[in-house]
Amino acid sequence: MRNLSSLVIPFPNFSQLIPEQIEPALKKRVTENRDRLTSLLAQSSFTWNNLLIPLEEMENNLHQLWAPVSHLHSVMESDALRSVYNACLPLLTDYQTELLQNEVLYKAFQSMVDSEEYKTLSPAQIKIINNELRDFRLAGVNLEPVKKARFAELQKQINQLSTQFAENLLDATHHWEWHITDLNALAGLPEQALQLARQMAQQRSTTGWILTLDYPCYSAAIKYLTDRALRQRLYEAYVTRASECGPNAGQWDNTVVMEDILKRRQELAQLLGFKNFADYSLVTKMAKNPERVLGFLNDLIACSKSAAEKEMQELNDFATSLDAIDQLEAWDLAYYTEKLREAKYAISQEDLRPYFPIQTVLTGMFTIVNKLYGIHVKECHGIDVWHPLVQVFEIRDAKQTIRGYFYTDLYARPRKRDGAWMDDCCSRRYLADGRLQIPIAFLTCNFTPPLTPDESALLTHDEVQTLFHEFGHCLHHVLTQVNYQAVAGINGVPWDAVEFPSQFFENWCWDKAGLALISKHVKTGEALPKAVYNNLIAAKNFQSGMHMLRQLEFSLFDFCLHLNYDPQKVLQVQATLDEVRQQIAVVPIPPFNRFQHSFSHIFAGGYAAGYYSYLWAEVLSCDAFAQFEEKGIFDSETGQTFLTTVLEQGGVKDPMELFISFRGREPTIDALLKQSGLSFSTE
Ligand SMILES: [Zn+2]
């Protein structure tokens, strides 16, 4: 076992992060890196040790400075941090593009491929060199100077526009609220959401209740409020955020931002000789060509459309019989869906909350990974964090070797970006002096916060599933045994395979034995009763056709938008979305719906022309899980095989190769259809 002095665990000093000092520090670091690169390239020949190791160190130094800043910009935004972030982003993009467009550096990499040393390098080292050569070409290293400069400019503008998109959405979300003074208006709202609304009012020194567009508040309100007009009001405010419609029409409007991003992505792809951004994006993905992506999505549409139509009919009939609703509107869907779920399966997400206190869920989840992979997770205290509710955990393997750390930041709050995600704080790598850097991950969610810091947060099962998903990403990042940053953990993994380990791990929060470990009634200590468990499982595939179609709508919209974008045409974003909806949507969508204006995944995240990745990776994850269903859900031998063939491998090998080494064959779509209760037959 290595002793601690041979390890480097670079926890950032969040409390010492002062906005004014960030830009000077970044400039200094970038200048140091530039100078160092100049001297590196002055060498007469290039080897792994004299080129790649220093480059990795330079990259790591920059990442360690920027990762905490970028993280805080997402989860603890402030005016000062926003302006610093926006000032720094172009510096960073310029530096990165300049590095990848450096012809001397490119030639140095090429010379390594032709060297004697190359034949002796490990698969990870070879993969890194080849990825780099590909990335040089994808950054325009071979372009003539004018086009090169244009590429760099476009890259910088795209990054700035993406940030603006996210900031508009954040501002739009936090600049709308609804004040209520009559409790009767909130009929139907669960106790926890009610108390949250009360707390919102108290925080603003006013009476009554305040509803906001923060996801925990919005999702409870849209599902449970009896008052149809109030649901409509909330729905309209939510789906028109950052657009030219709705209560804040035209403020923080993303309409032009989206067009500007698409225009630049298209130009960038064409500069490199690609027809469109979708083709460009697929160079680094598993799916390889647009035909495969479209074929895959169309197959899934064929499998789910008729099921979705039937589910919608059932919902319609139910609303008619319950409340004499003759026309279901968009703001009725979640409400009657919950009512129907309760009627059919006697189960409500809200009623499940007392069974899932966060501490029980975390402890149970850690027991599950202990059974599967022999690893131990425990909380660490005394580490500098950015918010009192943030926790830090350490992961050790069966031999008690430290494998990595992760921060959890689980609850929604103002000026925190919506959604749930995992991000890397640092990656596993060996330093030049032989010490090992331990990987660290950020796990971020937006769950309903506990009402007081002493109380336990109570999760819905949906939230539990989200936690499992993000923890799956964490495991992938920190359990890696790859010793080179560029292909360690999630680094270098093709985007459409990144969701494989995360979706895969969700399965354990649906399993009976898994549920027994993660549930315990907050007051009675009772495990999830058998009847409740049966209902939860029975309800698992409730509206799975509609759910699948929704994912397909997002995927197809994103992909077609980037595949067919034509800068000459106006209002293409809306037109593309309308076309896709015409083809597949089975639910009512009002003309003011501007979902696309808040579609951060593709306009402010990495999923452009890649949203299909969720479904693509689900084929892998369902089929991999089927192996556990065959061998036993906690079969440690199967767990060990998954650990060593997939989780530890990072981005060294092709994901298909990894899958085959675990499963013994290529994946098929059958397990996904079976798990979702869908089939190829149109009947
Ligand atoms: Zn994910």
XYZ file of C-alpha atoms and ligand atoms in Angstrom:
684
model
C 0.000 0.000 0.000
C 1.254 3.479 -0.791
C 1.789 5.781 2.122
C -0.028 9.100 2.197
C 3.056 11.158 1.426
C 3.168 9.562 -1.995
C -0.310 10.905 -2.752
C -1.451 14.314 -3.906
C -5.043 15.189 -3.009
C -5.622 18.689 -4.354
C -8.783 19.880 -2.571
C -9.410 23.466 -3.702
C -9.498 26.220 -1.067
C -13.007 27.420 -1.749
C -13.142 29.825 1.191
C -10.027 31.569 -0.091
C -11.300 32.031 -3.586
C -11.519 35.787 -4.036
C -13.131 36.958 -7.301
C -10.716 39.880 -7.793
C -7.725 37.557 -7.651
C -8.946 35.065 -10.225
C -8.219 36.947 -13.440
C -4.640 37.957 -12.500
C -3.952 34.385 -11.354
C -5.307 32.948 -14.582
C -3.299 35.378 -16.704
C -0.158 34.469 -14.805
C -0.774 30.744 -15.220
C -1.494 31.077 -18.939
C 1.677 33.119 -19.435
C 3.714 30.528 -17.539
C 2.246 27.800 -19.712
C 3.000 29.739 -22.905
C 6.611 30.311 -21.872
C 7.031 26.708 -20.913
C 5.597 25.546 -24.233
C 8.084 27.739 -26.101
C 11.004 26.139 -24.313
C 9.546 22.636 -24.733
C 9.238 23.122 -28.460
C 12.821 24.327 -28.695
C 13.987 20.766 -27.997
C 15.505 18.899 -30.926
C 13.460 15.722 -30.563
C 10.395 14.697 -28.634
C 9.653 11.872 -26.248
C 6.889 10.973 -23.852
C 8.946 12.289 -20.943
C 10.120 15.527 -22.468
C 6.838 16.524 -24.109
C 3.738 14.709 -22.884
C 4.512 14.754 -19.185
C 5.178 18.512 -19.055
C 2.088 19.155 -21.201
C -0.074 17.140 -18.827
C 1.311 19.081 -15.913
C 0.559 22.407 -17.613
C -2.987 21.271 -18.381
C -3.456 20.058 -14.827
C -2.179 23.310 -13.307
C -4.609 25.315 -15.372
C -7.481 22.961 -14.605
C -6.843 23.158 -10.880
C -7.091 26.904 -11.012
C -10.163 27.013 -13.214
C -12.254 23.995 -12.064
C -13.269 25.527 -8.703
C -14.075 28.857 -10.365
C -16.192 27.250 -13.036
C -17.875 25.064 -10.412
C -18.750 28.004 -8.168
C -20.024 29.908 -11.199
C -22.546 27.064 -11.608
C -23.548 26.531 -7.997
C -22.873 29.752 -6.043
C -23.090 32.508 -8.609
C -22.668 36.153 -7.580
C -22.371 39.366 -9.568
C -18.643 39.519 -8.857
C -18.064 35.901 -9.853
C -20.146 36.267 -13.004
C -18.170 39.239 -14.233
C -14.833 37.557 -13.480
C -15.957 34.352 -15.153
C -16.981 36.264 -18.267
C -13.707 38.164 -18.327
C -11.663 34.972 -17.976
C -13.514 32.732 -20.409
C -12.107 34.351 -23.608
C -8.560 34.171 -22.195
C -9.002 30.502 -21.579
C -10.601 29.735 -24.934
C -7.893 31.691 -26.752
C -5.202 29.757 -24.964
C -6.798 26.382 -25.655
C -7.415 27.082 -29.332
C -3.913 28.471 -29.724
C -2.491 25.279 -28.239
C -4.461 23.054 -30.612
C -3.639 25.231 -33.602
C 0.080 25.238 -32.870
C 1.693 23.646 -35.932
C 5.048 23.095 -34.269
C 3.369 21.234 -31.438
C 1.293 19.259 -33.942
C 4.456 18.244 -35.812
C 6.055 17.267 -32.516
C 3.154 14.882 -31.880
C 3.429 13.530 -35.417
C 7.129 12.929 -34.966
C 6.316 10.806 -31.948
C 4.131 8.495 -34.008
C 7.110 7.857 -36.289
C 9.562 7.345 -33.428
C 11.028 4.113 -32.083
C 9.624 4.970 -28.652
C 6.049 4.870 -29.991
C 6.308 1.097 -30.436
C 7.042 0.735 -26.742
C 4.230 2.936 -25.425
C 1.226 1.585 -23.546
C -2.293 1.568 -25.071
C -3.214 4.566 -22.879
C -0.226 6.548 -24.113
C -0.933 5.678 -27.746
C -4.579 6.621 -27.319
C -3.599 10.012 -25.904
C -1.295 10.791 -28.814
C -3.935 9.794 -31.356
C -6.697 11.728 -29.597
C -4.452 14.776 -29.584
C -3.677 14.471 -33.283
C -7.414 14.204 -33.986
C -8.134 17.234 -31.780
C -5.459 19.301 -33.518
C -7.214 18.615 -36.823
C -10.629 19.335 -35.301
C -9.309 22.686 -34.085
C -8.123 23.640 -37.558
C -4.358 23.149 -37.225
C -4.108 22.505 -40.969
C -6.110 25.559 -42.029
C -4.578 28.575 -43.724
C -3.926 31.492 -41.331
C -7.061 33.527 -42.097
C -9.353 30.545 -41.578
C -7.426 29.524 -38.479
C -8.022 32.924 -36.951
C -11.682 32.744 -37.889
C -11.970 29.322 -36.232
C -10.440 30.672 -33.030
C -12.792 33.638 -33.080
C -15.822 31.385 -33.585
C -14.779 29.092 -30.766
C -14.456 32.050 -28.438
C -17.820 33.486 -29.451
C -19.572 30.130 -29.028
C -18.245 29.799 -25.495
C -19.342 33.322 -24.631
C -22.784 32.792 -26.140
C -23.217 29.526 -24.237
C -22.433 31.308 -20.994
C -24.890 34.038 -21.895
C -27.539 31.398 -22.592
C -27.045 29.895 -19.127
C -27.024 33.282 -17.426
C -30.207 34.392 -19.183
C -31.906 31.219 -18.031
C -30.699 31.640 -14.466
C -31.870 35.261 -14.374
C -35.231 34.458 -15.965
C -35.785 31.621 -13.483
C -35.063 33.801 -10.481
C -36.958 36.869 -11.601
C -40.393 35.381 -11.444
C -42.408 34.464 -8.394
C -46.030 34.363 -7.365
C -47.204 35.689 -4.051
C -50.213 34.030 -2.443
C -52.045 35.254 0.624
C -54.986 32.856 0.608
C -54.041 29.317 1.621
C -57.044 27.940 -0.280
C -55.289 28.805 -3.529
C -52.628 26.226 -2.653
C -55.022 23.327 -2.171
C -53.411 20.031 -3.141
C -49.828 21.138 -2.549
C -47.918 18.617 -0.379
C -46.864 19.666 3.084
C -43.172 19.918 2.298
C -43.714 22.158 -0.738
C -46.129 24.258 1.263
C -43.581 24.824 3.984
C -40.984 25.704 1.375
C -43.340 28.311 -0.122
C -43.908 29.666 3.365
C -40.181 29.874 3.947
C -39.729 31.746 0.645
C -42.211 34.363 1.841
C -40.523 34.650 5.228
C -37.138 35.098 3.584
C -38.611 38.073 1.712
C -40.114 39.436 4.945
C -43.636 39.084 3.676
C -46.710 37.150 4.703
C -48.333 34.190 2.979
C -46.582 31.933 0.498
C -44.347 32.424 -2.520
C -44.118 30.059 -5.446
C -40.933 30.211 -7.542
C -39.628 28.553 -10.693
C -36.896 26.678 -8.811
C -37.366 23.094 -9.871
C -38.426 21.585 -6.499
C -41.121 24.248 -6.137
C -42.260 24.216 -9.742
C -42.424 20.441 -10.062
C -44.489 20.049 -6.883
C -46.840 22.869 -7.894
C -47.459 21.628 -11.423
C -48.126 18.102 -10.184
C -50.334 18.823 -7.205
C -52.031 22.234 -7.303
C -55.761 21.762 -7.670
C -56.261 25.294 -8.958
C -56.118 24.880 -12.717
C -55.689 28.586 -13.471
C -52.727 28.806 -11.098
C -51.158 25.757 -12.715
C -51.580 27.447 -16.076
C -49.929 30.602 -14.778
C -46.945 28.660 -13.427
C -46.656 26.522 -16.530
C -46.629 29.567 -18.764
C -43.968 31.296 -16.664
C -41.825 28.157 -16.629
C -41.940 27.196 -20.302
C -41.388 30.754 -21.511
C -38.290 31.421 -19.418
C -35.622 33.342 -21.341
C -37.877 33.840 -24.365
C -39.956 36.434 -26.191
C -43.179 35.030 -24.686
C -44.749 34.846 -21.257
C -44.794 37.143 -18.220
C -41.219 38.376 -18.702
C -41.371 38.390 -22.493
C -38.242 39.722 -24.158
C -36.160 40.021 -20.991
C -33.154 37.665 -20.863
C -34.317 36.421 -24.263
C -32.308 33.519 -25.719
C -33.888 33.651 -29.215
C -30.967 35.419 -30.874
C -28.403 33.694 -28.664
C -29.518 30.288 -29.961
C -29.435 31.395 -33.596
C -25.990 32.921 -33.062
C -24.670 29.723 -31.510
C -26.040 27.557 -34.326
C -24.738 29.859 -37.033
C -21.258 29.761 -35.552
C -21.259 26.014 -34.989
C -22.233 25.529 -38.622
C -19.510 27.870 -39.867
C -16.951 26.230 -37.615
C -17.802 22.766 -38.938
C -17.717 23.954 -42.551
C -14.348 25.644 -42.096
C -13.004 22.150 -41.430
C -14.737 20.661 -44.451
C -17.709 19.063 -42.692
C -21.191 19.524 -44.133
C -22.691 20.459 -40.789
C -22.102 20.488 -37.045
C -23.684 17.049 -36.564
C -21.045 15.466 -38.831
C -18.316 17.351 -36.977
C -19.633 16.290 -33.588
C -19.827 12.601 -34.540
C -16.082 12.362 -35.236
C -15.525 11.915 -31.507
C -18.586 9.766 -30.797
C -19.442 6.077 -30.901
C -22.282 6.444 -33.402
C -19.918 7.602 -36.208
C -22.494 8.788 -38.793
C -25.870 10.583 -38.849
C -27.617 7.650 -40.516
C -26.896 5.454 -37.510
C -28.184 8.057 -35.090
C -31.341 8.731 -37.086
C -31.922 5.026 -37.690
C -31.567 4.334 -33.981
C -33.965 7.122 -33.002
C -36.516 6.145 -35.646
C -36.455 2.512 -34.489
C -37.250 3.683 -30.980
C -40.059 5.914 -32.237
C -41.583 2.897 -33.963
C -41.407 0.985 -30.673
C -42.941 3.633 -28.472
C -45.384 5.753 -30.471
C -48.443 3.544 -30.261
C -47.843 2.799 -26.572
C -47.616 6.558 -25.957
C -50.837 7.206 -27.861
C -52.658 4.657 -25.739
C -51.232 6.140 -22.546
C -52.364 9.599 -23.619
C -55.843 8.313 -24.396
C -55.984 6.704 -20.966
C -54.960 9.999 -19.343
C -57.590 11.884 -21.319
C -60.334 9.448 -20.356
C -59.249 9.573 -16.742
C -59.356 13.404 -16.594
C -62.768 13.369 -18.216
C -64.159 10.881 -15.759
C -62.568 12.541 -12.736
C -63.192 16.224 -13.399
C -65.206 16.321 -16.626
C -62.188 17.819 -18.412
C -62.972 17.635 -22.098
C -59.673 19.022 -23.336
C -56.457 18.219 -21.499
C -54.037 21.138 -21.626
C -50.270 21.082 -21.169
C -50.607 22.353 -17.571
C -52.934 19.441 -16.770
C -50.610 16.637 -17.834
C -48.424 16.364 -14.735
C -51.422 16.884 -12.460
C -53.601 14.127 -13.948
C -50.582 11.904 -14.428
C -50.023 11.992 -10.661
C -53.708 11.427 -9.998
C -53.798 8.507 -12.405
C -50.640 7.028 -10.915
C -52.254 7.166 -7.504
C -55.485 5.663 -8.797
C -53.750 2.809 -10.617
C -50.880 2.019 -8.301
C -51.806 3.697 -5.022
C -48.440 5.415 -5.126
C -47.393 9.036 -5.007
C -43.854 10.369 -5.162
C -44.655 12.710 -2.262
C -45.881 9.882 -0.039
C -42.573 8.107 -0.581
C -40.497 10.954 0.844
C -40.579 9.834 4.503
C -39.036 6.516 3.424
C -36.029 8.163 1.842
C -34.213 10.380 4.354
C -31.023 11.476 2.634
C -28.680 9.923 5.183
C -30.329 6.519 4.854
C -30.203 6.747 1.068
C -26.511 7.677 1.069
C -25.545 4.975 3.567
C -27.563 2.369 1.659
C -26.080 3.458 -1.657
C -22.581 3.094 -0.245
C -23.445 -0.386 1.037
C -24.600 -1.304 -2.459
C -21.271 -0.313 -4.029
C -19.488 -2.136 -1.251
C -21.341 -5.326 -2.149
C -20.766 -4.805 -5.862
C -17.196 -3.590 -6.003
C -15.811 -4.112 -2.496
C -15.243 -0.376 -2.082
C -15.750 1.640 1.109
C -17.222 5.145 1.137
C -17.039 7.338 4.190
C -17.561 10.984 4.956
C -14.536 13.236 5.540
C -14.725 16.233 7.827
C -12.712 19.410 8.014
C -12.394 19.943 4.274
C -12.972 23.434 2.923
C -16.393 23.630 1.176
C -18.479 26.404 -0.406
C -21.747 25.868 1.467
C -22.629 24.441 4.889
C -24.731 21.651 3.352
C -21.893 20.400 1.135
C -20.312 17.090 2.189
C -17.090 15.365 1.150
C -16.647 11.596 0.860
C -13.650 9.351 0.448
C -13.637 6.102 -1.534
C -11.240 3.308 -0.658
C -11.011 -0.059 -2.352
C -11.023 -3.534 -0.807
C -7.299 -3.182 -0.025
C -8.001 0.112 1.767
C -6.192 2.043 -0.956
C -7.600 5.541 -1.449
C -9.259 5.686 -4.867
C -10.814 9.137 -4.832
C -13.078 11.756 -3.309
C -16.308 13.486 -4.180
C -18.211 16.514 -2.973
C -22.013 16.406 -2.752
C -24.054 19.593 -3.145
C -27.587 18.268 -3.218
C -30.121 21.032 -2.671
C -31.700 23.771 -4.770
C -31.017 27.375 -3.790
C -31.049 30.744 -5.507
C -28.289 31.376 -8.064
C -27.515 27.715 -8.445
C -27.852 26.261 -11.922
C -30.815 23.944 -12.503
C -30.520 20.192 -12.932
C -28.127 17.526 -11.716
C -24.634 16.754 -12.952
C -21.187 15.401 -12.131
C -18.064 17.331 -12.949
C -14.395 16.602 -12.487
C -12.471 18.610 -9.931
C -9.254 16.792 -10.773
C -8.204 13.544 -12.415
C -5.969 10.628 -11.588
C -2.391 11.007 -12.823
C 1.197 10.438 -11.829
C 3.267 13.516 -11.216
C 6.788 13.778 -12.613
C 8.157 13.103 -9.107
C 6.312 9.771 -8.951
C 3.518 10.854 -6.625
C -0.035 9.872 -7.504
C -2.763 12.518 -7.821
C -6.087 11.221 -6.503
C -9.219 12.015 -8.546
C -11.950 14.239 -7.086
C -15.500 14.734 -8.415
C -18.309 17.240 -7.875
C -21.782 15.688 -7.516
C -24.480 18.351 -7.886
C -28.280 18.006 -7.600
C -31.218 20.332 -6.997
C -33.319 18.432 -4.478
C -35.879 19.939 -2.140
C -33.774 21.271 0.736
C -34.372 20.305 4.355
C -36.508 22.951 6.059
C -33.971 23.527 8.796
C -30.301 22.517 8.784
C -30.972 19.972 11.567
C -33.747 18.209 9.727
C -33.132 15.454 7.264
C -33.964 16.109 3.627
C -36.567 13.636 2.431
C -36.268 12.510 -1.180
C -38.828 11.307 -3.669
C -37.904 8.125 -5.484
C -37.298 10.235 -8.607
C -34.709 12.188 -6.660
C -33.153 8.967 -5.369
C -32.817 7.816 -8.965
C -31.099 11.093 -9.897
C -28.668 10.638 -7.006
C -27.833 7.107 -8.176
C -27.308 8.409 -11.699
C -24.852 11.091 -10.662
C -23.085 8.763 -8.253
C -22.658 6.370 -11.191
C -20.745 9.147 -12.989
C -18.661 9.743 -9.847
C -17.682 6.087 -9.646
C -16.635 6.159 -13.286
C -14.472 9.196 -12.651
C -12.826 8.207 -9.382
C -12.460 4.435 -9.634
C -10.334 4.673 -12.751
C -6.999 2.904 -12.755
C -5.705 4.835 -15.742
C -2.700 6.914 -14.751
C -2.810 9.606 -17.429
C -5.137 12.548 -16.989
C -6.284 12.810 -20.616
C -7.872 9.341 -20.623
C -8.484 8.793 -16.884
C -12.029 8.534 -15.501
C -14.541 10.293 -17.707
C -11.807 12.001 -19.747
C -11.559 10.903 -23.346
C -14.722 8.782 -23.139
C -16.879 9.339 -26.258
C -19.811 11.517 -25.320
C -22.450 8.967 -26.272
C -20.905 6.407 -23.918
C -20.506 8.724 -20.920
C -24.037 8.016 -19.674
C -23.431 4.265 -19.625
C -22.065 3.907 -16.045
C -24.542 6.454 -14.664
C -27.707 4.993 -16.156
C -26.412 1.530 -15.341
C -26.166 2.325 -11.632
C -29.767 3.631 -11.490
C -30.931 0.011 -11.682
C -30.020 -0.649 -8.052
C -32.505 1.902 -6.735
C -35.262 -0.115 -8.399
C -34.180 -3.464 -7.084
C -35.940 -4.916 -4.059
C -32.765 -5.733 -2.166
C -31.317 -2.358 -3.138
C -34.445 -0.543 -1.940
C -34.322 -2.358 1.374
C -30.879 -0.855 1.915
C -31.751 2.722 1.011
C -35.150 3.149 2.671
C -36.177 3.621 6.278
C -39.151 5.644 7.445
C -37.903 8.867 8.989
C -40.227 8.579 12.010
C -40.984 4.876 12.462
C -37.723 3.438 11.160
C -39.785 0.983 9.140
C -38.418 -0.298 5.816
C -40.390 0.290 2.642
C -43.474 -1.921 3.138
C -43.922 -4.781 0.694
C -47.146 -3.371 -0.695
C -45.521 0.002 -1.346
C -42.581 -1.716 -2.981
C -44.894 -3.734 -5.221
C -46.715 -0.582 -6.224
C -43.487 1.259 -6.935
C -42.308 -1.537 -9.215
C -45.702 -1.863 -10.861
C -45.618 1.876 -11.542
C -42.070 1.806 -12.925
C -43.170 1.606 -16.520
C -46.182 3.831 -16.040
C -46.333 6.033 -19.157
C -43.020 4.637 -20.367
C -44.094 5.192 -23.980
C -44.723 8.876 -23.318
C -41.491 9.157 -21.397
C -39.554 7.537 -24.237
C -41.197 9.820 -26.814
C -40.227 12.864 -24.798
C -36.579 11.793 -24.790
C -36.871 11.077 -28.506
C -38.370 14.505 -29.137
C -35.397 16.201 -27.426
C -32.899 13.925 -29.175
C -34.368 14.295 -32.636
C -34.830 18.044 -32.273
C -31.207 18.500 -31.212
C -29.844 16.221 -33.890
C -31.931 17.546 -36.804
C -31.207 21.107 -35.756
C -27.467 20.554 -36.058
C -27.754 18.319 -39.106
C -29.970 20.540 -41.256
C -29.205 24.019 -40.003
C -29.275 26.595 -42.777
C -28.136 30.098 -41.808
C -30.193 31.588 -44.652
C -33.476 30.489 -43.135
C -35.131 32.401 -40.315
C -36.653 30.994 -37.121
C -35.259 27.573 -37.782
C -35.076 26.540 -34.147
C -38.824 26.839 -33.697
C -39.535 25.367 -37.154
C -37.372 22.307 -36.464
C -38.975 21.751 -33.092
C -42.450 22.113 -34.625
C -41.609 19.575 -37.323
C -40.291 17.042 -34.820
C -43.317 17.510 -32.593
C -45.619 17.099 -35.564
C -43.961 13.788 -36.272
C -43.921 12.325 -32.794
C -45.572 14.325 -30.014
C -48.751 12.886 -28.535
C -49.278 15.545 -25.851
C -50.816 19.012 -26.251
C -48.231 21.792 -26.593
C -49.431 25.406 -26.519
C -48.032 27.800 -29.139
C -46.249 29.878 -26.463
C -44.166 26.916 -25.259
C -40.482 27.868 -25.604
C -38.827 24.764 -24.177
C -35.847 25.280 -26.494
C -34.975 28.572 -24.763
C -34.042 26.629 -21.639
C -32.502 23.566 -23.330
C -29.134 24.076 -21.609
C -27.865 20.616 -22.491
C -27.361 21.605 -26.110
C -26.891 25.383 -25.872
C -24.886 25.671 -22.661
C -23.581 22.144 -22.101
C -21.732 19.535 -24.088
C -24.688 17.719 -25.633
C -24.959 19.564 -28.979
C -25.854 17.002 -31.658
C -25.431 14.524 -28.819
C -28.577 14.533 -26.705
C -29.330 11.134 -28.241
C -26.471 9.897 -26.014
C -28.877 9.242 -23.147
C -30.871 6.735 -25.182
C -27.808 5.369 -26.935
C -26.074 4.667 -23.631
C -29.270 3.215 -22.210
C -28.962 0.355 -24.675
C -25.545 -0.384 -23.158
C -26.651 0.093 -19.566
C -29.817 -2.045 -19.825
C -27.974 -4.841 -21.564
C -25.118 -4.728 -19.045
C -27.599 -4.801 -16.175
C -29.303 -7.838 -17.709
C -26.083 -9.716 -16.893
C -26.658 -8.934 -13.195
C -30.271 -10.053 -13.518
C -28.979 -13.343 -14.842
C -26.170 -13.811 -12.297
C -27.632 -12.089 -9.247
C -28.061 -8.440 -8.465
C -25.211 -8.393 -5.940
C -23.086 -11.047 -7.564
C -19.653 -9.836 -6.572
C -17.884 -11.670 -9.383
C -20.017 -9.880 -11.979
C -19.477 -6.658 -10.025
C -15.708 -7.131 -10.111
C -15.836 -7.821 -13.842
C -17.815 -4.635 -14.440
C -15.388 -2.705 -12.262
C -12.318 -3.899 -14.092
C -13.657 -4.064 -17.656
C -15.676 -0.821 -17.671
C -15.419 1.470 -14.646
C -11.644 1.415 -14.278
C -10.863 1.772 -17.956
C -11.463 5.479 -18.551
C -11.172 6.549 -22.171
C -8.365 4.233 -23.219
C -10.389 1.763 -25.253
C -13.362 2.027 -27.544
C -16.585 1.751 -25.479
C -17.823 -1.077 -27.694
C -14.671 -3.016 -26.908
C -15.227 -2.448 -23.173
C -18.833 -3.538 -23.425
C -17.873 -6.729 -25.231
C -15.184 -7.511 -22.691
C -17.837 -7.300 -19.963
C -20.772 -8.926 -21.718
C -19.006 -11.208 -24.166
C -20.953 -9.833 -27.140
C -22.238 -6.599 -28.692
C -25.264 -4.928 -27.076
C -28.766 -5.349 -28.454
C -31.764 -3.069 -28.025
C -33.870 -5.886 -26.509
C -32.946 -5.279 -22.871
C -33.886 -1.599 -23.155
C -37.272 -2.437 -24.664
C -37.884 -5.140 -22.098
C -36.969 -2.866 -19.196
C -39.239 -0.120 -20.514
C -42.083 -2.524 -21.201
C -42.030 -1.640 -24.916
C -41.677 -3.845 -27.953
C -40.977 -3.754 -31.661
C -44.514 -4.751 -32.490
C -46.782 -1.819 -33.270
C -49.635 -3.573 -31.550
Zn -25.604 11.763 -16.706
